[in-house]
Amino acid sequence: MKILFGGTFDPIHNGHIALARYISQQFNHHVSLLPLNGVPNYKKPPLASLTQRLAMLQLIANQYPEQIEIDYSEAGLTEYSPTVYTLQRLRQKYGNEMPFYFIIGGDSLVTLDIWDEWQKLFGLTNFIVAARPNYPLNKMSAELQQEVMPRITENTQQRTANGRIIMTHFEPIELSSTMIRAHVARQTSIAGMVDGKIQEYINEQQLYR
Ligand code: ATP
């Protein structure tokens, strides 16, 4: 089984960590952070280098070795790769039988139909959605709703290779990497928003100033 948490992690913050640890506990399995090198063209490229972002992830993985590890398989790519291709590459590596779980935020689920070749995703992985209990699923397009609704479950114990959407009740934390970068640029405190070791690293490397 593989639980994937893809992101740019520029930098990794306490919202990422809380979510990864929550899912790890619920599934009784470690979560693989999947650092992505490159962003879609509508997003700005990361400010920290890949080496720096990986170093920050490693600081966190070292602290929670039972819960968090790093999957480096996409880190070496030089440009953005849509998730569907990332998952196809991982399937080549791990085979079609292994249960895959891909963590996304509740907001991402309702706009999943803007992802490249989104219908193929359900044939490649399960999703774990970090949503509030009353998340407005009716905000989805009719087509997406039709695809998503029959797949939804709250069962975290049943293992299938792909195709299910597991809703969890993780309460979102009001934090984003954008917010952290803005604080550092304004020289306001990021204490409590990132791990102490990440704060030190950002200082040391003079990131986001
Ligand atoms: P940015 O502000 O630069 O866009 P981000 O904080 O969204 O960054 P990413 O690395 O892009 O961080 O996020 C990776 C994944 O983590 C995404 O699926 C995103 O939805 C999720 N995520 C980010 N912040 C939170 C949070 N506070 N709570 C729950 N999930 C989060």
PDB file of C-alpha atoms and ligand atoms in Angstrom:
ATOM      1  CA  MET A   1       0.000   0.000   0.000  1.00  0.00           C
ATOM      2  CA  LYS A   2       1.141   3.512  -0.799  1.00  0.00           C
ATOM      3  CA  ILE A   3      -0.273   6.767   0.591  1.00  0.00           C
ATOM      4  CA  LEU A   4       0.931   9.695  -1.502  1.00  0.00           C
ATOM      5  CA  PHE A   5       0.899  13.342  -0.570  1.00  0.00           C
ATOM      6  CA  GLY A   6       2.013  15.400  -3.543  1.00  0.00           C
ATOM      7  CA  GLY A   7       3.013  19.033  -3.255  1.00  0.00           C
ATOM      8  CA  THR A   8       5.540  21.733  -3.958  1.00  0.00           C
ATOM      9  CA  PHE A   9       6.284  22.161  -0.244  1.00  0.00           C
ATOM     10  CA  ASP A  10       7.797  25.646  -0.666  1.00  0.00           C
ATOM     11  CA  PRO A  11       8.084  25.361   2.334  1.00  0.00           C
ATOM     12  CA  ILE A  12       6.462  22.435   4.143  1.00  0.00           C
ATOM     13  CA  HIS A  13       4.269  23.920   6.907  1.00  0.00           C
ATOM     14  CA  ASN A  14       2.345  22.710   9.943  1.00  0.00           C
ATOM     15  CA  GLY A  15      -0.861  22.217   7.905  1.00  0.00           C
ATOM     16  CA  HIS A  16       0.932  19.682   5.684  1.00  0.00           C
ATOM     17  CA  ILE A  17       2.452  17.941   8.695  1.00  0.00           C
ATOM     18  CA  ALA A  18      -0.793  17.783  10.682  1.00  0.00           C
ATOM     19  CA  LEU A  19      -2.645  16.346   7.693  1.00  0.00           C
ATOM     20  CA  ALA A  20       0.052  13.770   6.888  1.00  0.00           C
ATOM     21  CA  ARG A  21       0.205  12.601  10.506  1.00  0.00           C
ATOM     22  CA  TYR A  22      -3.583  12.467  10.827  1.00  0.00           C
ATOM     23  CA  ILE A  23      -3.892  10.279   7.727  1.00  0.00           C
ATOM     24  CA  SER A  24      -0.986   8.114   8.844  1.00  0.00           C
ATOM     25  CA  GLN A  25      -2.771   7.463  12.138  1.00  0.00           C
ATOM     26  CA  GLN A  26      -6.116   6.775  10.503  1.00  0.00           C
ATOM     27  CA  PHE A  27      -4.653   4.310   8.014  1.00  0.00           C
ATOM     28  CA  ASN A  28      -2.018   2.930  10.341  1.00  0.00           C
ATOM     29  CA  HIS A  29       0.550   3.353   7.572  1.00  0.00           C
ATOM     30  CA  HIS A  30       3.211   5.898   6.697  1.00  0.00           C
ATOM     31  CA  VAL A  31       2.508   8.746   4.292  1.00  0.00           C
ATOM     32  CA  SER A  32       4.916   9.359   1.401  1.00  0.00           C
ATOM     33  CA  LEU A  33       5.523  13.019   0.692  1.00  0.00           C
ATOM     34  CA  LEU A  34       5.825  13.318  -3.069  1.00  0.00           C
ATOM     35  CA  PRO A  35       7.776  16.490  -3.836  1.00  0.00           C
ATOM     36  CA  LEU A  36       6.908  17.776  -7.291  1.00  0.00           C
ATOM     37  CA  ASN A  37       9.536  19.603  -9.277  1.00  0.00           C
ATOM     38  CA  GLY A  38       7.635  22.070 -11.383  1.00  0.00           C
ATOM     39  CA  VAL A  39       4.194  23.626 -11.226  1.00  0.00           C
ATOM     40  CA  PRO A  40       1.373  24.076 -13.758  1.00  0.00           C
ATOM     41  CA  ASN A  41       1.753  27.318 -15.796  1.00  0.00           C
ATOM     42  CA  TYR A  42      -0.932  29.090 -13.779  1.00  0.00           C
ATOM     43  CA  LYS A  43       1.279  28.809 -10.659  1.00  0.00           C
ATOM     44  CA  LYS A  44       4.513  30.669  -9.916  1.00  0.00           C
ATOM     45  CA  PRO A  45       7.641  28.489  -9.799  1.00  0.00           C
ATOM     46  CA  PRO A  46       8.928  27.653  -6.318  1.00  0.00           C
ATOM     47  CA  LEU A  47      11.346  30.145  -4.721  1.00  0.00           C
ATOM     48  CA  ALA A  48      13.372  27.558  -2.826  1.00  0.00           C
ATOM     49  CA  SER A  49      15.493  25.235  -4.918  1.00  0.00           C
ATOM     50  CA  LEU A  50      14.614  21.582  -5.137  1.00  0.00           C
ATOM     51  CA  THR A  51      17.620  20.788  -2.939  1.00  0.00           C
ATOM     52  CA  GLN A  52      16.378  23.217  -0.300  1.00  0.00           C
ATOM     53  CA  ARG A  53      12.812  21.923  -0.407  1.00  0.00           C
ATOM     54  CA  LEU A  54      14.029  18.342  -0.125  1.00  0.00           C
ATOM     55  CA  ALA A  55      16.274  19.279   2.800  1.00  0.00           C
ATOM     56  CA  MET A  56      13.232  20.720   4.611  1.00  0.00           C
ATOM     57  CA  LEU A  57      11.176  17.592   3.933  1.00  0.00           C
ATOM     58  CA  GLN A  58      14.031  15.472   5.255  1.00  0.00           C
ATOM     59  CA  LEU A  59      14.090  17.461   8.505  1.00  0.00           C
ATOM     60  CA  ILE A  60      10.417  16.594   8.999  1.00  0.00           C
ATOM     61  CA  ALA A  61      10.700  12.941   7.895  1.00  0.00           C
ATOM     62  CA  ASN A  62      13.540  12.505  10.420  1.00  0.00           C
ATOM     63  CA  GLN A  63      11.260  13.707  13.200  1.00  0.00           C
ATOM     64  CA  TYR A  64       8.368  11.387  12.367  1.00  0.00           C
ATOM     65  CA  PRO A  65      10.066   8.286  10.925  1.00  0.00           C
ATOM     66  CA  GLU A  66       7.064   6.050  11.681  1.00  0.00           C
ATOM     67  CA  GLN A  67       4.599   8.348   9.962  1.00  0.00           C
ATOM     68  CA  ILE A  68       6.309  10.334   7.214  1.00  0.00           C
ATOM     69  CA  GLU A  69       8.707   9.316   4.455  1.00  0.00           C
ATOM     70  CA  ILE A  70       9.733  10.874   1.159  1.00  0.00           C
ATOM     71  CA  ASP A  71       9.127   9.457  -2.299  1.00  0.00           C
ATOM     72  CA  TYR A  72      11.797  10.912  -4.585  1.00  0.00           C
ATOM     73  CA  SER A  73      10.457   9.432  -7.806  1.00  0.00           C
ATOM     74  CA  GLU A  74       9.148  12.746  -9.230  1.00  0.00           C
ATOM     75  CA  ALA A  75      11.766  15.021  -7.706  1.00  0.00           C
ATOM     76  CA  GLY A  76      14.180  14.744 -10.620  1.00  0.00           C
ATOM     77  CA  LEU A  77      11.769  15.927 -13.317  1.00  0.00           C
ATOM     78  CA  THR A  78      12.673  19.260 -14.850  1.00  0.00           C
ATOM     79  CA  GLU A  79       9.176  20.405 -15.662  1.00  0.00           C
ATOM     80  CA  TYR A  80       5.622  20.099 -14.417  1.00  0.00           C
ATOM     81  CA  SER A  81       4.009  16.720 -14.900  1.00  0.00           C
ATOM     82  CA  PRO A  82       0.245  16.277 -14.541  1.00  0.00           C
ATOM     83  CA  THR A  83      -0.741  13.898 -11.732  1.00  0.00           C
ATOM     84  CA  VAL A  84      -2.154  11.352 -14.176  1.00  0.00           C
ATOM     85  CA  TYR A  85       1.351  10.744 -15.608  1.00  0.00           C
ATOM     86  CA  THR A  86       2.936  10.711 -12.168  1.00  0.00           C
ATOM     87  CA  LEU A  87       0.495   7.974 -11.182  1.00  0.00           C
ATOM     88  CA  GLN A  88       1.110   6.026 -14.393  1.00  0.00           C
ATOM     89  CA  ARG A  89       4.851   6.070 -13.679  1.00  0.00           C
ATOM     90  CA  LEU A  90       4.253   4.908 -10.109  1.00  0.00           C
ATOM     91  CA  ARG A  91       2.005   2.098 -11.402  1.00  0.00           C
ATOM     92  CA  GLN A  92       4.813   0.936 -13.687  1.00  0.00           C
ATOM     93  CA  LYS A  93       7.072   0.808 -10.694  1.00  0.00           C
ATOM     94  CA  TYR A  94       4.723  -0.772  -8.148  1.00  0.00           C
ATOM     95  CA  GLY A  95       2.270  -2.697 -10.360  1.00  0.00           C
ATOM     96  CA  ASN A  96      -1.519  -2.481 -10.644  1.00  0.00           C
ATOM     97  CA  GLU A  97      -2.479  -4.491  -7.575  1.00  0.00           C
ATOM     98  CA  MET A  98      -1.009  -2.312  -4.858  1.00  0.00           C
ATOM     99  CA  PRO A  99      -3.577  -0.042  -3.129  1.00  0.00           C
ATOM    100  CA  PHE A 100      -2.672   3.582  -3.898  1.00  0.00           C
ATOM    101  CA  TYR A 101      -4.115   6.506  -1.953  1.00  0.00           C
ATOM    102  CA  PHE A 102      -3.602  10.084  -3.078  1.00  0.00           C
ATOM    103  CA  ILE A 103      -4.310  12.827  -0.534  1.00  0.00           C
ATOM    104  CA  ILE A 104      -6.103  15.960  -1.728  1.00  0.00           C
ATOM    105  CA  GLY A 105      -7.846  18.869  -0.016  1.00  0.00           C
ATOM    106  CA  GLY A 106     -11.647  19.150  -0.139  1.00  0.00           C
ATOM    107  CA  ASP A 107     -11.378  22.118  -2.480  1.00  0.00           C
ATOM    108  CA  SER A 108      -9.420  20.031  -4.956  1.00  0.00           C
ATOM    109  CA  LEU A 109     -12.112  17.370  -5.077  1.00  0.00           C
ATOM    110  CA  VAL A 110     -14.811  19.768  -6.262  1.00  0.00           C
ATOM    111  CA  THR A 111     -12.568  21.007  -9.078  1.00  0.00           C
ATOM    112  CA  LEU A 112     -11.004  17.664  -9.954  1.00  0.00           C
ATOM    113  CA  ASP A 113     -12.439  17.931 -13.462  1.00  0.00           C
ATOM    114  CA  ILE A 114      -9.873  20.609 -14.367  1.00  0.00           C
ATOM    115  CA  TRP A 115      -7.038  18.089 -13.843  1.00  0.00           C
ATOM    116  CA  ASP A 116      -5.568  16.608 -17.024  1.00  0.00           C
ATOM    117  CA  GLU A 117      -7.360  13.422 -18.085  1.00  0.00           C
ATOM    118  CA  TRP A 118      -9.190  13.428 -14.774  1.00  0.00           C
ATOM    119  CA  GLN A 119     -11.431  10.445 -15.560  1.00  0.00           C
ATOM    120  CA  LYS A 120      -8.343   8.223 -15.761  1.00  0.00           C
ATOM    121  CA  LEU A 121      -7.310   9.078 -12.205  1.00  0.00           C
ATOM    122  CA  PHE A 122      -9.884   6.750 -10.619  1.00  0.00           C
ATOM    123  CA  GLY A 123      -8.408   3.832 -12.551  1.00  0.00           C
ATOM    124  CA  LEU A 124      -5.005   4.591 -11.086  1.00  0.00           C
ATOM    125  CA  THR A 125      -5.569   5.484  -7.443  1.00  0.00           C
ATOM    126  CA  ASN A 126      -7.972   5.951  -4.565  1.00  0.00           C
ATOM    127  CA  PHE A 127      -8.257   9.461  -3.177  1.00  0.00           C
ATOM    128  CA  ILE A 128      -8.249  10.508   0.440  1.00  0.00           C
ATOM    129  CA  VAL A 129     -10.091  13.777   0.798  1.00  0.00           C
ATOM    130  CA  ALA A 130      -9.371  15.983   3.776  1.00  0.00           C
ATOM    131  CA  ALA A 131     -12.811  17.550   4.024  1.00  0.00           C
ATOM    132  CA  ARG A 132     -15.101  18.980   6.654  1.00  0.00           C
ATOM    133  CA  PRO A 133     -18.160  16.824   7.408  1.00  0.00           C
ATOM    134  CA  ASN A 134     -20.515  19.184   5.568  1.00  0.00           C
ATOM    135  CA  TYR A 135     -18.356  20.006   2.575  1.00  0.00           C
ATOM    136  CA  PRO A 136     -20.528  21.304  -0.301  1.00  0.00           C
ATOM    137  CA  LEU A 137     -20.213  18.414  -2.716  1.00  0.00           C
ATOM    138  CA  ASN A 138     -23.055  19.856  -4.762  1.00  0.00           C
ATOM    139  CA  LYS A 139     -20.617  22.526  -6.006  1.00  0.00           C
ATOM    140  CA  MET A 140     -19.207  19.954  -8.422  1.00  0.00           C
ATOM    141  CA  SER A 141     -20.167  19.872 -12.083  1.00  0.00           C
ATOM    142  CA  ALA A 142     -22.870  17.326 -12.886  1.00  0.00           C
ATOM    143  CA  GLU A 143     -20.354  15.162 -14.747  1.00  0.00           C
ATOM    144  CA  LEU A 144     -17.890  15.142 -11.848  1.00  0.00           C
ATOM    145  CA  GLN A 145     -20.654  14.475  -9.338  1.00  0.00           C
ATOM    146  CA  GLN A 146     -21.783  11.454 -11.296  1.00  0.00           C
ATOM    147  CA  GLU A 147     -18.261  10.059 -11.270  1.00  0.00           C
ATOM    148  CA  VAL A 148     -17.488  10.924  -7.655  1.00  0.00           C
ATOM    149  CA  MET A 149     -20.666  10.118  -5.696  1.00  0.00           C
ATOM    150  CA  PRO A 150     -20.720   6.316  -6.130  1.00  0.00           C
ATOM    151  CA  ARG A 151     -17.046   6.148  -5.134  1.00  0.00           C
ATOM    152  CA  ILE A 152     -17.373   7.963  -1.807  1.00  0.00           C
ATOM    153  CA  THR A 153     -16.831   6.015   1.406  1.00  0.00           C
ATOM    154  CA  GLU A 154     -15.711   6.725   4.964  1.00  0.00           C
ATOM    155  CA  ASN A 155     -14.200   3.270   5.403  1.00  0.00           C
ATOM    156  CA  THR A 156     -10.470   3.641   5.980  1.00  0.00           C
ATOM    157  CA  GLN A 157      -9.833  -0.083   6.521  1.00  0.00           C
ATOM    158  CA  GLN A 158     -11.023  -1.568   3.231  1.00  0.00           C
ATOM    159  CA  ARG A 159      -8.107  -2.003   0.801  1.00  0.00           C
ATOM    160  CA  THR A 160      -8.729  -1.665  -2.921  1.00  0.00           C
ATOM    161  CA  ALA A 161      -6.118  -0.819  -5.548  1.00  0.00           C
ATOM    162  CA  ASN A 162      -7.999   2.220  -6.868  1.00  0.00           C
ATOM    163  CA  GLY A 163     -11.380   3.800  -7.524  1.00  0.00           C
ATOM    164  CA  ARG A 164     -12.614   4.846  -4.079  1.00  0.00           C
ATOM    165  CA  ILE A 165     -12.834   8.298  -2.552  1.00  0.00           C
ATOM    166  CA  ILE A 166     -12.330   8.167   1.183  1.00  0.00           C
ATOM    167  CA  MET A 167     -13.653  11.163   3.086  1.00  0.00           C
ATOM    168  CA  THR A 168     -11.921  12.022   6.332  1.00  0.00           C
ATOM    169  CA  HIS A 169     -12.843  14.642   8.891  1.00  0.00           C
ATOM    170  CA  PHE A 170      -9.562  16.485   9.150  1.00  0.00           C
ATOM    171  CA  GLU A 171     -10.316  20.063  10.132  1.00  0.00           C
ATOM    172  CA  PRO A 172      -8.393  22.275   7.694  1.00  0.00           C
ATOM    173  CA  ILE A 173      -5.761  24.488   9.263  1.00  0.00           C
ATOM    174  CA  GLU A 174      -5.612  28.063   7.971  1.00  0.00           C
ATOM    175  CA  LEU A 175      -2.079  27.867   6.614  1.00  0.00           C
ATOM    176  CA  SER A 176      -0.455  27.862   3.201  1.00  0.00           C
ATOM    177  CA  SER A 177       3.086  28.065   1.882  1.00  0.00           C
ATOM    178  CA  THR A 178       2.099  31.366   0.257  1.00  0.00           C
ATOM    179  CA  MET A 179       1.251  32.735   3.693  1.00  0.00           C
ATOM    180  CA  ILE A 180       4.610  31.603   5.119  1.00  0.00           C
ATOM    181  CA  ARG A 181       6.579  33.188   2.253  1.00  0.00           C
ATOM    182  CA  ALA A 182       4.659  36.456   2.675  1.00  0.00           C
ATOM    183  CA  HIS A 183       5.406  36.547   6.409  1.00  0.00           C
ATOM    184  CA  VAL A 184       9.128  35.991   5.854  1.00  0.00           C
ATOM    185  CA  ALA A 185       9.214  38.672   3.143  1.00  0.00           C
ATOM    186  CA  ARG A 186       7.516  41.132   5.529  1.00  0.00           C
ATOM    187  CA  GLN A 187       9.774  39.968   8.360  1.00  0.00           C
ATOM    188  CA  THR A 188       6.809  38.997  10.560  1.00  0.00           C
ATOM    189  CA  SER A 189       6.962  35.872  12.683  1.00  0.00           C
ATOM    190  CA  ILE A 190       6.235  32.404  11.335  1.00  0.00           C
ATOM    191  CA  ALA A 191       6.485  30.794  14.778  1.00  0.00           C
ATOM    192  CA  GLY A 192       3.781  28.149  15.153  1.00  0.00           C
ATOM    193  CA  MET A 193       3.212  28.006  11.400  1.00  0.00           C
ATOM    194  CA  VAL A 194       6.226  25.888  10.546  1.00  0.00           C
ATOM    195  CA  ASP A 195       8.318  23.464  12.566  1.00  0.00           C
ATOM    196  CA  GLY A 196      11.192  25.031  14.566  1.00  0.00           C
ATOM    197  CA  LYS A 197      13.756  23.231  12.416  1.00  0.00           C
ATOM    198  CA  ILE A 198      12.154  24.610   9.249  1.00  0.00           C
ATOM    199  CA  GLN A 199      12.195  28.094  10.737  1.00  0.00           C
ATOM    200  CA  GLU A 200      15.932  27.709  11.443  1.00  0.00           C
ATOM    201  CA  TYR A 201      16.583  26.398   7.948  1.00  0.00           C
ATOM    202  CA  ILE A 202      14.702  29.300   6.330  1.00  0.00           C
ATOM    203  CA  ASN A 203      16.797  31.748   8.381  1.00  0.00           C
ATOM    204  CA  GLU A 204      20.074  30.008   7.728  1.00  0.00           C
ATOM    205  CA  GLN A 205      19.497  29.787   3.963  1.00  0.00           C
ATOM    206  CA  GLN A 206      17.987  33.271   3.812  1.00  0.00           C
ATOM    207  CA  LEU A 207      14.950  31.960   1.990  1.00  0.00           C
ATOM    208  CA  TYR A 208      11.883  34.007   0.944  1.00  0.00           C
ATOM    209  CA  ARG A 209      13.301  37.414   1.927  1.00  0.00           C
TER     210      ARG A 209
HETATM  211  P1  ATP B   1       1.007  27.413  -2.020  1.00  0.00           P
HETATM  212  O1  ATP B   1       0.463  28.379  -1.000  1.00  0.00           O
HETATM  213  O2  ATP B   1       2.404  27.747  -2.444  1.00  0.00           O
HETATM  214  O3  ATP B   1       0.082  27.161  -3.176  1.00  0.00           O
HETATM  215  P2  ATP B   1       0.275  25.083  -0.375  1.00  0.00           P
HETATM  216  O4  ATP B   1       0.338  25.540   1.037  1.00  0.00           O
HETATM  217  O5  ATP B   1      -1.075  24.856  -0.981  1.00  0.00           O
HETATM  218  O6  ATP B   1       1.204  26.004  -1.279  1.00  0.00           O
HETATM  219  P3  ATP B   1       1.355  22.728  -1.642  1.00  0.00           P
HETATM  220  O7  ATP B   1       2.720  22.205  -1.494  1.00  0.00           O
HETATM  221  O8  ATP B   1       0.939  23.276  -2.940  1.00  0.00           O
HETATM  222  O9  ATP B   1       1.160  23.790  -0.457  1.00  0.00           O
HETATM  223  O10 ATP B   1       0.296  21.673  -1.103  1.00  0.00           O
HETATM  224  C1  ATP B   1       0.354  20.302  -1.259  1.00  0.00           C
HETATM  225  C2  ATP B   1      -0.955  19.703  -0.808  1.00  0.00           C
HETATM  226  O11 ATP B   1      -1.215  20.062   0.552  1.00  0.00           O
HETATM  227  C3  ATP B   1      -2.193  20.173  -1.596  1.00  0.00           C
HETATM  228  O12 ATP B   1      -3.009  19.031  -1.866  1.00  0.00           O
HETATM  229  C4  ATP B   1      -2.917  21.100  -0.645  1.00  0.00           C
HETATM  230  O13 ATP B   1      -4.314  21.042  -0.831  1.00  0.00           O
HETATM  231  C5  ATP B   1      -2.543  20.517   0.700  1.00  0.00           C
HETATM  232  N1  ATP B   1      -2.533  21.543   1.762  1.00  0.00           N
HETATM  233  C6  ATP B   1      -1.777  22.655   1.812  1.00  0.00           C
HETATM  234  N2  ATP B   1      -2.023  23.358   2.933  1.00  0.00           N
HETATM  235  C7  ATP B   1      -2.961  22.660   3.619  1.00  0.00           C
HETATM  236  C8  ATP B   1      -3.650  22.871   4.879  1.00  0.00           C
HETATM  237  N3  ATP B   1      -3.423  23.953   5.615  1.00  0.00           N
HETATM  238  N4  ATP B   1      -4.534  21.940   5.265  1.00  0.00           N
HETATM  239  C9  ATP B   1      -4.777  20.858   4.485  1.00  0.00           C
HETATM  240  N5  ATP B   1      -4.175  20.598   3.312  1.00  0.00           N
HETATM  241  C10 ATP B   1      -3.280  21.490   2.872  1.00  0.00           C
END
